[in-house]
Amino acid sequence: RERDEYHRINEAPYLSRELVKAAEGVPCRTDFLRYVQWHNRAFNMTESLNKPVHILHYMDFRDNYNGTMSKLMGFLEQPLVTKGDQFRWSNYSDYYTSGQRMATKRFIKFYASPETLRELARYGIE
C-alpha cells in the first residue's frame, strides 16, 4: 500500500492514464516500466544504427551455459579464458503472487514493442 501511494503521488502524474491503468496491480511497477522501456529502446536503436546484435536470454544460461558463453564470446570475437562460476537459476516464483504475475504480463503486453514481445514470448508473455 505504501508503494501504491508513493506511485500515485510521485510517478503517476508523469505517465499517461492508459499506462497508469495498465500498471495497476504490478509490483515494482517503475522497475518493470524501465525494463520494458530499456528493451524497446535497445531494439529501436540497434535497428536504427544497423549494427550486429547478439541477444542473450536468461534461460539460455540455464539450458546450455557453456554453449551460450561460447556463442557470446564468438560474437565478441574474444576467447573464453575461464570457465566461470556456476550459474544459479531462479524463476523468482516465490517473489510474486499469481495475481501480480498476471498484472505484470498484462502490463508488459500493453507497453512492449513487437520486438520486445517477440523476445519475451519464451517467458510466457505473448
mmCIF file of N, CA, C and O in Angstrom, residues 45-52:
data_model
loop_
_atom_site.group_PDB
_atom_site.id
_atom_site.type_symbol
_atom_site.label_atom_id
_atom_site.label_comp_id
_atom_site.label_asym_id
_atom_site.label_seq_id
_atom_site.Cartn_x
_atom_site.Cartn_y
_atom_site.Cartn_z
ATOM 1 N N MET A 45 17.126 1.276 -31.235
ATOM 2 C CA MET A 45 18.459 1.802 -31.511
ATOM 3 C C MET A 45 19.262 0.870 -32.421
ATOM 4 O O MET A 45 19.892 1.314 -33.368
ATOM 5 N N THR A 46 19.240 -0.421 -32.126
ATOM 6 C CA THR A 46 20.038 -1.338 -32.937
ATOM 7 C C THR A 46 19.513 -1.396 -34.366
ATOM 8 O O THR A 46 20.286 -1.539 -35.306
ATOM 9 N N GLU A 47 18.210 -1.248 -34.531
ATOM 10 C CA GLU A 47 17.646 -1.200 -35.882
ATOM 11 C C GLU A 47 18.081 0.085 -36.593
ATOM 12 O O GLU A 47 18.488 0.057 -37.750
ATOM 13 N N SER A 48 18.010 1.204 -35.887
ATOM 14 C CA SER A 48 18.393 2.493 -36.478
ATOM 15 C C SER A 48 19.868 2.540 -36.856
ATOM 16 O O SER A 48 20.236 3.097 -37.888
ATOM 17 N N LEU A 49 20.720 1.976 -36.009
ATOM 18 C CA LEU A 49 22.163 2.015 -36.258
ATOM 19 C C LEU A 49 22.633 0.902 -37.184
ATOM 20 O O LEU A 49 23.777 0.919 -37.639
ATOM 21 N N ASN A 50 21.759 -0.072 -37.433
ATOM 22 C CA ASN A 50 22.078 -1.190 -38.309
ATOM 23 C C ASN A 50 23.380 -1.878 -37.882
ATOM 24 O O ASN A 50 24.285 -2.072 -38.679
ATOM 25 N N LYS A 51 23.458 -2.202 -36.603
ATOM 26 C CA LYS A 51 24.632 -2.859 -36.030
ATOM 27 C C LYS A 51 24.310 -4.321 -35.722
ATOM 28 O O LYS A 51 23.166 -4.674 -35.463
ATOM 29 N N PRO A 52 25.334 -5.175 -35.757
ATOM 30 C CA PRO A 52 25.098 -6.569 -35.375
ATOM 31 C C PRO A 52 24.701 -6.667 -33.908
ATOM 32 O O PRO A 52 25.169 -5.885 -33.078
#
